[in-house]
mmCIF file of N, CA, C and O and ligand atoms in Angstrom:
data_model
loop_
_atom_site.group_PDB
_atom_site.id
_atom_site.type_symbol
_atom_site.label_atom_id
_atom_site.label_comp_id
_atom_site.label_asym_id
_atom_site.label_seq_id
_atom_site.Cartn_x
_atom_site.Cartn_y
_atom_site.Cartn_z
ATOM 1 N N MET A 1 -7.110 -16.074 3.087
ATOM 2 C CA MET A 1 -6.802 -16.606 1.752
ATOM 3 C C MET A 1 -5.542 -15.936 1.228
ATOM 4 O O MET A 1 -5.401 -14.732 1.282
ATOM 5 N N VAL A 2 -4.619 -16.760 0.727
ATOM 6 C CA VAL A 2 -3.339 -16.229 0.272
ATOM 7 C C VAL A 2 -3.437 -15.676 -1.138
ATOM 8 O O VAL A 2 -2.942 -14.603 -1.437
ATOM 9 N N ASP A 3 -4.099 -16.413 -2.022
ATOM 10 C CA ASP A 3 -4.181 -15.976 -3.418
ATOM 11 C C ASP A 3 -4.948 -14.651 -3.498
ATOM 12 O O ASP A 3 -5.947 -14.478 -2.805
ATOM 13 N N PRO A 4 -4.482 -13.716 -4.338
ATOM 14 C CA PRO A 4 -5.194 -12.427 -4.460
ATOM 15 C C PRO A 4 -6.623 -12.572 -4.977
ATOM 16 O O PRO A 4 -7.438 -11.683 -4.785
ATOM 17 N N LEU A 5 -6.889 -13.676 -5.686
ATOM 18 C CA LEU A 5 -8.254 -13.888 -6.169
ATOM 19 C C LEU A 5 -9.137 -14.236 -4.980
ATOM 20 O O LEU A 5 -9.090 -15.325 -4.429
ATOM 21 N N GLU A 6 -9.964 -13.279 -4.568
ATOM 22 C CA GLU A 6 -10.762 -13.446 -3.358
ATOM 23 C C GLU A 6 -12.113 -14.069 -3.633
ATOM 24 O O GLU A 6 -12.613 -14.859 -2.864
ATOM 25 N N ARG A 7 -12.705 -13.656 -4.708
ATOM 26 C CA ARG A 7 -14.031 -14.185 -5.001
ATOM 27 C C ARG A 7 -14.170 -14.376 -6.496
ATOM 28 O O ARG A 7 -13.972 -13.448 -7.268
ATOM 29 N N LYS A 8 -14.511 -15.576 -6.881
ATOM 30 C CA LYS A 8 -14.598 -15.895 -8.293
ATOM 31 C C LYS A 8 -15.993 -15.581 -8.815
ATOM 32 O O LYS A 8 -16.986 -15.798 -8.128
ATOM 33 N N ALA A 9 -16.045 -15.077 -10.055
ATOM 34 C CA ALA A 9 -17.314 -14.678 -10.637
ATOM 35 C C ALA A 9 -18.174 -15.881 -10.995
ATOM 36 O O ALA A 9 -19.384 -15.815 -10.976
ATOM 37 N N ASP A 10 -17.575 -16.977 -11.334
ATOM 38 C CA ASP A 10 -18.331 -18.179 -11.657
ATOM 39 C C ASP A 10 -17.467 -19.382 -11.322
ATOM 40 O O ASP A 10 -16.302 -19.246 -11.006
ATOM 41 N N GLU A 11 -18.036 -20.545 -11.398
ATOM 42 C CA GLU A 11 -17.312 -21.742 -10.978
ATOM 43 C C GLU A 11 -16.940 -22.649 -12.140
ATOM 44 O O GLU A 11 -16.582 -23.795 -11.932
ATOM 45 N N ALA A 12 -17.068 -22.165 -13.364
ATOM 46 C CA ALA A 12 -16.646 -22.973 -14.509
ATOM 47 C C ALA A 12 -15.145 -23.245 -14.387
ATOM 48 O O ALA A 12 -14.411 -22.427 -13.844
ATOM 49 N N PRO A 13 -14.686 -24.404 -14.873
ATOM 50 C CA PRO A 13 -13.268 -24.762 -14.721
ATOM 51 C C PRO A 13 -12.342 -23.688 -15.297
ATOM 52 O O PRO A 13 -12.649 -23.097 -16.328
ATOM 53 N N ARG A 14 -11.265 -23.459 -14.592
ATOM 54 C CA ARG A 14 -10.310 -22.444 -15.027
ATOM 55 C C ARG A 14 -8.938 -23.055 -15.205
ATOM 56 O O ARG A 14 -8.570 -23.974 -14.495
ATOM 57 N N GLN A 15 -8.201 -22.429 -16.115
ATOM 58 C CA GLN A 15 -6.802 -22.796 -16.279
ATOM 59 C C GLN A 15 -6.047 -22.462 -14.986
ATOM 60 O O GLN A 15 -6.284 -21.424 -14.374
ATOM 61 N N ARG A 16 -5.170 -23.358 -14.565
ATOM 62 C CA ARG A 16 -4.372 -23.124 -13.357
ATOM 63 C C ARG A 16 -2.956 -22.740 -13.761
ATOM 64 O O ARG A 16 -2.477 -23.156 -14.802
ATOM 65 N N PHE A 17 -2.322 -21.995 -12.898
ATOM 66 C CA PHE A 17 -0.968 -21.522 -13.187
ATOM 67 C C PHE A 17 -0.055 -21.790 -12.009
ATOM 68 O O PHE A 17 -0.452 -21.618 -10.854
ATOM 69 N N LEU A 18 1.147 -22.232 -12.329
ATOM 70 C CA LEU A 18 2.185 -22.354 -11.314
ATOM 71 C C LEU A 18 2.968 -21.051 -11.314
ATOM 72 O O LEU A 18 3.508 -20.642 -12.335
ATOM 73 N N LEU A 19 3.014 -20.393 -10.184
ATOM 74 C CA LEU A 19 3.679 -19.098 -10.121
ATOM 75 C C LEU A 19 5.113 -19.272 -9.646
ATOM 76 O O LEU A 19 5.355 -19.832 -8.583
ATOM 77 N N GLU A 20 6.036 -18.784 -10.429
ATOM 78 C CA GLU A 20 7.432 -18.805 -10.000
ATOM 79 C C GLU A 20 7.665 -17.644 -9.038
ATOM 80 O O GLU A 20 6.909 -16.667 -9.025
ATOM 81 N N GLU A 21 8.688 -17.771 -8.234
ATOM 82 C CA GLU A 21 9.019 -16.690 -7.302
ATOM 83 C C GLU A 21 9.400 -15.426 -8.075
ATOM 84 O O GLU A 21 9.947 -15.487 -9.170
ATOM 85 N N THR A 22 9.102 -14.277 -7.497
ATOM 86 C CA THR A 22 9.517 -13.007 -8.091
ATOM 87 C C THR A 22 10.417 -12.285 -7.086
ATOM 88 O O THR A 22 10.564 -12.718 -5.944
ATOM 89 N N ASP A 23 10.986 -11.186 -7.525
ATOM 90 C CA ASP A 23 11.845 -10.416 -6.611
ATOM 91 C C ASP A 23 11.075 -9.259 -5.962
ATOM 92 O O ASP A 23 11.666 -8.335 -5.439
ATOM 93 N N PHE A 24 9.744 -9.355 -6.026
ATOM 94 C CA PHE A 24 8.915 -8.284 -5.477
ATOM 95 C C PHE A 24 9.051 -8.262 -3.954
ATOM 96 O O PHE A 24 8.709 -9.226 -3.271
ATOM 97 N N ASP A 25 9.544 -7.158 -3.421
ATOM 98 C CA ASP A 25 9.906 -7.158 -1.997
ATOM 99 C C ASP A 25 9.027 -6.245 -1.131
ATOM 100 O O ASP A 25 9.373 -5.935 -0.006
ATOM 101 N N GLU A 26 7.866 -5.835 -1.662
ATOM 102 C CA GLU A 26 7.001 -4.942 -0.883
ATOM 103 C C GLU A 26 5.960 -5.702 -0.069
ATOM 104 O O GLU A 26 5.125 -5.095 0.597
ATOM 105 N N VAL A 27 5.974 -7.021 -0.178
ATOM 106 C CA VAL A 27 5.064 -7.848 0.625
ATOM 107 C C VAL A 27 5.902 -8.947 1.278
ATOM 108 O O VAL A 27 7.017 -9.225 0.838
ATOM 109 N N PRO A 28 5.378 -9.595 2.329
ATOM 110 C CA PRO A 28 6.132 -10.677 2.977
ATOM 111 C C PRO A 28 6.468 -11.792 1.979
ATOM 112 O O PRO A 28 5.730 -11.997 1.012
ATOM 113 N N PRO A 29 7.570 -12.516 2.218
ATOM 114 C CA PRO A 29 8.044 -13.524 1.252
ATOM 115 C C PRO A 29 6.984 -14.503 0.771
ATOM 116 O O PRO A 29 6.958 -14.826 -0.418
ATOM 117 N N LYS A 30 6.085 -14.943 1.631
ATOM 118 C CA LYS A 30 5.116 -15.955 1.192
ATOM 119 C C LYS A 30 4.120 -15.422 0.163
ATOM 120 O O LYS A 30 3.446 -16.189 -0.500
ATOM 121 N N TYR A 31 4.041 -14.121 0.040
ATOM 122 C CA TYR A 31 3.115 -13.520 -0.924
ATOM 123 C C TYR A 31 3.808 -13.027 -2.189
ATOM 124 O O TYR A 31 3.153 -12.548 -3.099
ATOM 125 N N ARG A 32 5.116 -13.113 -2.233
ATOM 126 C CA ARG A 32 5.850 -12.473 -3.326
ATOM 127 C C ARG A 32 5.487 -12.986 -4.699
ATOM 128 O O ARG A 32 5.464 -12.244 -5.671
ATOM 129 N N ARG A 33 5.221 -14.288 -4.804
ATOM 130 C CA ARG A 33 4.952 -14.828 -6.137
ATOM 131 C C ARG A 33 3.641 -14.305 -6.722
ATOM 132 O O ARG A 33 3.374 -14.482 -7.908
ATOM 133 N N PHE A 34 2.810 -13.670 -5.893
ATOM 134 C CA PHE A 34 1.534 -13.157 -6.388
ATOM 135 C C PHE A 34 1.617 -11.733 -6.935
ATOM 136 O O PHE A 34 0.612 -11.172 -7.352
ATOM 137 N N TYR A 35 2.810 -11.167 -6.930
ATOM 138 C CA TYR A 35 2.964 -9.790 -7.401
ATOM 139 C C TYR A 35 4.265 -9.660 -8.171
ATOM 140 O O TYR A 35 5.239 -10.347 -7.894
ATOM 141 N N ARG A 36 4.286 -8.761 -9.139
ATOM 142 C CA ARG A 36 5.531 -8.445 -9.841
ATOM 143 C C ARG A 36 5.408 -7.038 -10.399
ATOM 144 O O ARG A 36 4.297 -6.498 -10.534
ATOM 145 N N ARG A 37 6.542 -6.471 -10.736
ATOM 146 C CA ARG A 37 6.542 -5.165 -11.380
ATOM 147 C C ARG A 37 6.455 -5.354 -12.881
ATOM 148 O O ARG A 37 7.101 -6.238 -13.429
ATOM 149 N N ARG A 38 5.693 -4.512 -13.554
ATOM 150 C CA ARG A 38 5.599 -4.587 -15.006
ATOM 151 C C ARG A 38 6.789 -3.884 -15.615
ATOM 152 O O ARG A 38 7.154 -2.787 -15.180
ATOM 153 N N LYS A 39 7.371 -4.526 -16.624
ATOM 154 C CA LYS A 39 8.580 -3.969 -17.231
ATOM 155 C C LYS A 39 8.253 -2.960 -18.324
ATOM 156 O O LYS A 39 9.095 -2.652 -19.145
ATOM 157 N N GLY A 40 7.049 -2.443 -18.347
ATOM 158 C CA GLY A 40 6.649 -1.470 -19.364
ATOM 159 C C GLY A 40 5.409 -1.957 -20.088
ATOM 160 O O GLY A 40 4.994 -3.088 -19.894
ATOM 161 N N PRO A 41 4.819 -1.085 -20.931
ATOM 162 C CA PRO A 41 3.570 -1.427 -21.613
ATOM 163 C C PRO A 41 3.719 -2.629 -22.545
ATOM 164 O O PRO A 41 2.748 -3.313 -22.854
ATOM 165 N N GLY A 42 4.944 -2.907 -23.022
ATOM 166 C CA GLY A 42 5.157 -4.034 -23.913
ATOM 167 C C GLY A 42 5.306 -5.361 -23.187
ATOM 168 O O GLY A 42 5.419 -6.397 -23.820
ATOM 169 N N ASP A 43 5.319 -5.332 -21.887
ATOM 170 C CA ASP A 43 5.456 -6.534 -21.076
ATOM 171 C C ASP A 43 4.094 -7.227 -21.020
ATOM 172 O O ASP A 43 3.161 -6.709 -20.424
ATOM 173 N N PRO A 44 3.954 -8.375 -21.675
ATOM 174 C CA PRO A 44 2.613 -8.973 -21.778
ATOM 175 C C PRO A 44 2.096 -9.493 -20.444
ATOM 176 O O PRO A 44 2.862 -9.945 -19.591
ATOM 177 N N LEU A 45 0.784 -9.413 -20.303
ATOM 178 C CA LEU A 45 0.130 -9.952 -19.103
ATOM 179 C C LEU A 45 -0.439 -11.326 -19.431
ATOM 180 O O LEU A 45 -0.996 -11.538 -20.503
ATOM 181 N N GLY A 46 -0.321 -12.245 -18.508
ATOM 182 C CA GLY A 46 -0.920 -13.561 -18.693
ATOM 183 C C GLY A 46 -2.403 -13.527 -18.387
ATOM 184 O O GLY A 46 -2.909 -12.547 -17.844
ATOM 185 N N PRO A 47 -3.129 -14.613 -18.714
ATOM 186 C CA PRO A 47 -4.567 -14.686 -18.418
ATOM 187 C C PRO A 47 -4.862 -14.702 -16.919
ATOM 188 O O PRO A 47 -6.017 -14.574 -16.518
ATOM 189 N N ASN A 48 -3.828 -14.857 -16.126
ATOM 190 C CA ASN A 48 -3.984 -14.862 -14.664
ATOM 191 C C ASN A 48 -3.440 -13.584 -14.028
ATOM 192 O O ASN A 48 -3.215 -13.547 -12.825
ATOM 193 N N GLU A 49 -3.232 -12.548 -14.838
ATOM 194 C CA GLU A 49 -2.615 -11.319 -14.325
ATOM 195 C C GLU A 49 -3.442 -10.082 -14.661
ATOM 196 O O GLU A 49 -3.999 -9.981 -15.758
ATOM 197 N N VAL A 50 -3.511 -9.142 -13.738
ATOM 198 C CA VAL A 50 -4.076 -7.817 -13.999
ATOM 199 C C VAL A 50 -3.184 -6.774 -13.323
ATOM 200 O O VAL A 50 -2.505 -7.064 -12.336
ATOM 201 N N VAL A 51 -3.228 -5.569 -13.868
ATOM 202 C CA VAL A 51 -2.453 -4.474 -13.287
ATOM 203 C C VAL A 51 -3.333 -3.731 -12.295
ATOM 204 O O VAL A 51 -4.490 -3.402 -12.594
ATOM 205 N N CYS A 52 -2.798 -3.464 -11.119
ATOM 206 C CA CYS A 52 -3.524 -2.651 -10.145
ATOM 207 C C CYS A 52 -3.554 -1.207 -10.651
ATOM 208 O O CYS A 52 -2.507 -0.637 -10.932
ATOM 209 N N PRO A 53 -4.754 -0.604 -10.765
ATOM 210 C CA PRO A 53 -4.839 0.764 -11.285
ATOM 211 C C PRO A 53 -4.299 1.800 -10.294
ATOM 212 O O PRO A 53 -4.040 2.935 -10.660
ATOM 213 N N VAL A 54 -4.120 1.402 -9.056
ATOM 214 C CA VAL A 54 -3.672 2.331 -8.015
ATOM 215 C C VAL A 54 -2.149 2.389 -7.959
ATOM 216 O O VAL A 54 -1.546 3.455 -8.080
ATOM 217 N N CYS A 55 -1.510 1.224 -7.799
ATOM 218 C CA CYS A 55 -0.051 1.223 -7.625
ATOM 219 C C CYS A 55 0.692 0.650 -8.822
ATOM 220 O O CYS A 55 1.928 0.622 -8.801
ATOM 221 N N LYS A 56 -0.022 0.175 -9.862
ATOM 222 C CA LYS A 56 0.557 -0.306 -11.122
ATOM 223 C C LYS A 56 1.344 -1.606 -11.000
ATOM 224 O O LYS A 56 2.036 -2.012 -11.929
ATOM 225 N N VAL A 57 1.236 -2.246 -9.854
ATOM 226 C CA VAL A 57 1.871 -3.555 -9.698
ATOM 227 C C VAL A 57 1.025 -4.599 -10.439
ATOM 228 O O VAL A 57 -0.191 -4.457 -10.556
ATOM 229 N N VAL A 58 1.673 -5.642 -10.962
ATOM 230 C CA VAL A 58 0.938 -6.737 -11.591
ATOM 231 C C VAL A 58 0.534 -7.735 -10.511
ATOM 232 O O VAL A 58 1.378 -8.237 -9.763
ATOM 233 N N ILE A 59 -0.782 -8.005 -10.424
ATOM 234 C CA ILE A 59 -1.329 -8.966 -9.469
ATOM 235 C C ILE A 59 -1.492 -10.292 -10.200
ATOM 236 O O ILE A 59 -2.040 -10.340 -11.295
ATOM 237 N N ARG A 60 -1.022 -11.382 -9.583
ATOM 238 C CA ARG A 60 -1.015 -12.680 -10.250
ATOM 239 C C ARG A 60 -1.782 -13.692 -9.407
ATOM 240 O O ARG A 60 -1.594 -13.791 -8.206
ATOM 241 N N SER A 61 -2.622 -14.457 -10.058
ATOM 242 C CA SER A 61 -3.378 -15.498 -9.372
ATOM 243 C C SER A 61 -2.918 -16.861 -9.862
ATOM 244 O O SER A 61 -2.327 -16.977 -10.931
ATOM 245 N N THR A 62 -3.186 -17.896 -9.071
ATOM 246 C CA THR A 62 -2.914 -19.256 -9.531
ATOM 247 C C THR A 62 -3.991 -19.720 -10.503
ATOM 248 O O THR A 62 -3.910 -20.804 -11.053
ATOM 249 N N ARG A 63 -5.011 -18.904 -10.703
ATOM 250 C CA ARG A 63 -6.073 -19.253 -11.637
ATOM 251 C C ARG A 63 -6.250 -18.154 -12.673
ATOM 252 O O ARG A 63 -5.998 -16.989 -12.402
ATOM 253 N N GLU A 64 -6.746 -18.562 -13.815
ATOM 254 C CA GLU A 64 -7.140 -17.641 -14.872
ATOM 255 C C GLU A 64 -8.149 -16.637 -14.301
ATOM 256 O O GLU A 64 -9.037 -17.023 -13.542
ATOM 257 N N LEU A 65 -8.015 -15.380 -14.641
ATOM 258 C CA LEU A 65 -8.935 -14.356 -14.147
ATOM 259 C C LEU A 65 -10.054 -14.115 -15.148
ATOM 260 O O LEU A 65 -9.865 -14.250 -16.352
ATOM 261 N N ARG A 66 -11.212 -13.749 -14.619
ATOM 262 C CA ARG A 66 -12.383 -13.495 -15.465
ATOM 263 C C ARG A 66 -13.092 -12.234 -15.010
ATOM 264 O O ARG A 66 -12.987 -11.825 -13.852
ATOM 265 N N GLU A 67 -13.864 -11.695 -15.949
ATOM 266 C CA GLU A 67 -14.675 -10.522 -15.671
ATOM 267 C C GLU A 67 -15.552 -10.787 -14.440
ATOM 268 O O GLU A 67 -16.181 -11.832 -14.349
ATOM 269 N N GLY A 68 -15.582 -9.832 -13.529
ATOM 270 C CA GLY A 68 -16.413 -9.963 -12.332
ATOM 271 C C GLY A 68 -15.673 -10.514 -11.129
ATOM 272 O O GLY A 68 -16.197 -10.480 -10.019
ATOM 273 N N ASP A 69 -14.453 -11.042 -11.332
ATOM 274 C CA ASP A 69 -13.670 -11.518 -10.190
ATOM 275 C C ASP A 69 -13.285 -10.355 -9.294
ATOM 276 O O ASP A 69 -13.105 -9.224 -9.757
ATOM 277 N N ARG A 70 -13.137 -10.658 -8.023
ATOM 278 C CA ARG A 70 -12.616 -9.658 -7.091
ATOM 279 C C ARG A 70 -11.229 -10.087 -6.655
ATOM 280 O O ARG A 70 -11.025 -11.238 -6.298
ATOM 281 N N VAL A 71 -10.311 -9.156 -6.731
ATOM 282 C CA VAL A 71 -8.928 -9.449 -6.341
ATOM 283 C C VAL A 71 -8.459 -8.410 -5.329
ATOM 284 O O VAL A 71 -8.996 -7.301 -5.245
ATOM 285 N N TYR A 72 -7.448 -8.810 -4.576
ATOM 286 C CA TYR A 72 -6.906 -7.922 -3.541
ATOM 287 C C TYR A 72 -5.466 -7.588 -3.872
ATOM 288 O O TYR A 72 -4.658 -8.470 -4.140
ATOM 289 N N CYS A 73 -5.147 -6.293 -3.862
ATOM 290 C CA CYS A 73 -3.777 -5.848 -4.079
ATOM 291 C C CYS A 73 -3.153 -5.573 -2.715
ATOM 292 O O CYS A 73 -3.461 -4.569 -2.073
ATOM 293 N N MET A 74 -2.308 -6.503 -2.285
ATOM 294 C CA MET A 74 -1.708 -6.354 -0.960
ATOM 295 C C MET A 74 -0.759 -5.158 -0.850
ATOM 296 O O MET A 74 -0.761 -4.467 0.174
ATOM 297 N N PRO A 75 0.061 -4.873 -1.887
ATOM 298 C CA PRO A 75 0.994 -3.742 -1.742
ATOM 299 C C PRO A 75 0.304 -2.417 -1.415
ATOM 300 O O PRO A 75 0.846 -1.612 -0.661
ATOM 301 N N CYS A 76 -0.881 -2.163 -1.984
ATOM 302 C CA CYS A 76 -1.549 -0.884 -1.693
ATOM 303 C C CYS A 76 -2.889 -1.091 -0.990
ATOM 304 O O CYS A 76 -3.638 -0.143 -0.787
ATOM 305 N N MET A 77 -3.190 -2.341 -0.632
ATOM 306 C CA MET A 77 -4.394 -2.685 0.119
ATOM 307 C C MET A 77 -5.682 -2.247 -0.585
ATOM 308 O O MET A 77 -6.641 -1.798 0.053
ATOM 309 N N SER A 78 -5.698 -2.392 -1.917
ATOM 310 C CA SER A 78 -6.902 -2.046 -2.670
ATOM 311 C C SER A 78 -7.709 -3.295 -2.984
ATOM 312 O O SER A 78 -7.142 -4.332 -3.331
ATOM 313 N N ARG A 79 -9.013 -3.177 -2.868
ATOM 314 C CA ARG A 79 -9.898 -4.239 -3.339
ATOM 315 C C ARG A 79 -10.358 -3.858 -4.733
ATOM 316 O O ARG A 79 -10.805 -2.744 -4.971
ATOM 317 N N LEU A 80 -10.214 -4.813 -5.645
ATOM 318 C CA LEU A 80 -10.408 -4.520 -7.062
ATOM 319 C C LEU A 80 -11.409 -5.488 -7.669
ATOM 320 O O LEU A 80 -11.581 -6.599 -7.180
ATOM 321 N N VAL A 81 -12.032 -5.043 -8.750
ATOM 322 C CA VAL A 81 -12.903 -5.930 -9.513
ATOM 323 C C VAL A 81 -12.368 -5.975 -10.942
ATOM 324 O O VAL A 81 -11.924 -4.970 -11.489
ATOM 325 N N VAL A 82 -12.383 -7.169 -11.519
ATOM 326 C CA VAL A 82 -11.865 -7.368 -12.874
ATOM 327 C C VAL A 82 -12.973 -7.042 -13.869
ATOM 328 O O VAL A 82 -14.098 -7.539 -13.748
ATOM 329 N N VAL A 83 -12.654 -6.201 -14.853
ATOM 330 C CA VAL A 83 -13.630 -5.821 -15.877
ATOM 331 C C VAL A 83 -13.011 -6.046 -17.259
ATOM 332 O O VAL A 83 -11.800 -6.172 -17.398
ATOM 333 N N ARG A 84 -13.870 -6.072 -18.270
ATOM 334 C CA ARG A 84 -13.424 -6.211 -19.655
ATOM 335 C C ARG A 84 -13.238 -4.802 -20.219
ATOM 336 O O ARG A 84 -14.180 -4.018 -20.254
ATOM 337 N N ALA A 85 -12.026 -4.484 -20.667
ATOM 338 C CA ALA A 85 -11.767 -3.159 -21.221
ATOM 339 C C ALA A 85 -12.260 -3.084 -22.664
ATOM 340 O O ALA A 85 -12.586 -4.094 -23.270
ATOM 341 N N ASP A 86 -12.300 -1.874 -23.227
ATOM 342 C CA ASP A 86 -12.785 -1.670 -24.589
ATOM 343 C C ASP A 86 -11.978 -2.462 -25.610
ATOM 344 O O ASP A 86 -12.502 -2.893 -26.636
ATOM 345 N N ASP A 87 -10.697 -2.663 -25.338
ATOM 346 C CA ASP A 87 -9.855 -3.395 -26.293
ATOM 347 C C ASP A 87 -9.918 -4.912 -26.090
ATOM 348 O O ASP A 87 -9.166 -5.654 -26.709
ATOM 349 N N GLY A 88 -10.809 -5.353 -25.223
ATOM 350 C CA GLY A 88 -10.998 -6.789 -25.041
ATOM 351 C C GLY A 88 -10.134 -7.412 -23.965
ATOM 352 O O GLY A 88 -10.334 -8.570 -23.612
ATOM 353 N N THR A 89 -9.179 -6.666 -23.451
ATOM 354 C CA THR A 89 -8.332 -7.214 -22.404
ATOM 355 C C THR A 89 -9.011 -7.050 -21.044
ATOM 356 O O THR A 89 -9.974 -6.292 -20.899
ATOM 357 N N LEU A 90 -8.499 -7.762 -20.065
ATOM 358 C CA LEU A 90 -9.028 -7.631 -18.716
ATOM 359 C C LEU A 90 -8.257 -6.548 -17.978
ATOM 360 O O LEU A 90 -7.043 -6.433 -18.109
ATOM 361 N N GLU A 91 -8.965 -5.747 -17.212
ATOM 362 C CA GLU A 91 -8.286 -4.781 -16.363
ATOM 363 C C GLU A 91 -9.006 -4.714 -15.030
ATOM 364 O O GLU A 91 -10.143 -5.138 -14.892
ATOM 365 N N ALA A 92 -8.302 -4.181 -14.043
ATOM 366 C CA ALA A 92 -8.867 -4.103 -12.700
ATOM 367 C C ALA A 92 -9.283 -2.666 -12.405
ATOM 368 O O ALA A 92 -8.611 -1.721 -12.790
ATOM 369 N N ARG A 93 -10.424 -2.543 -11.735
ATOM 370 C CA ARG A 93 -10.873 -1.233 -11.263
ATOM 371 C C ARG A 93 -11.078 -1.337 -9.765
ATOM 372 O O ARG A 93 -11.356 -2.410 -9.242
ATOM 373 N N VAL A 94 -10.991 -0.200 -9.118
ATOM 374 C CA VAL A 94 -11.186 -0.176 -7.675
ATOM 375 C C VAL A 94 -12.648 -0.522 -7.374
ATOM 376 O O VAL A 94 -13.566 0.003 -8.002
ATOM 377 N N ALA A 95 -12.853 -1.442 -6.437
ATOM 378 C CA ALA A 95 -14.203 -1.860 -6.047
ATOM 379 C C ALA A 95 -14.669 -0.999 -4.884
ATOM 380 O O ALA A 95 -13.917 -0.765 -3.944
ATOM 381 N N TYR A 96 -15.881 -0.539 -4.962
ATOM 382 C CA TYR A 96 -16.435 0.274 -3.885
ATOM 383 C C TYR A 96 -17.491 -0.495 -3.120
ATOM 384 O O TYR A 96 -18.096 -1.394 -3.645
HETATM 385 ZN ZN1 ZN B 1 -2.121 -1.853 -5.827
#
């Protein structure tokens, strides 16, 4: 599976996203649009994006992300689970 979203928490319809190419060069070209560097804490994340807690790269899916989703960070090869943070935003934690 190419998209970082490996396993969806539920099957309710999700918003879809068209990902534009990025200049992220730490993965092969066909995967580049699924990752980008965050330009700082003020750089907003979309509903289809989470930050990898390990390497701080932004992981992007073609689908809206939800709590309980499992995503894969190719740059650092981490398997992550999406959780709801205290401030209501989505964040990724390392899955064990
Ligand atoms: Zn990572």
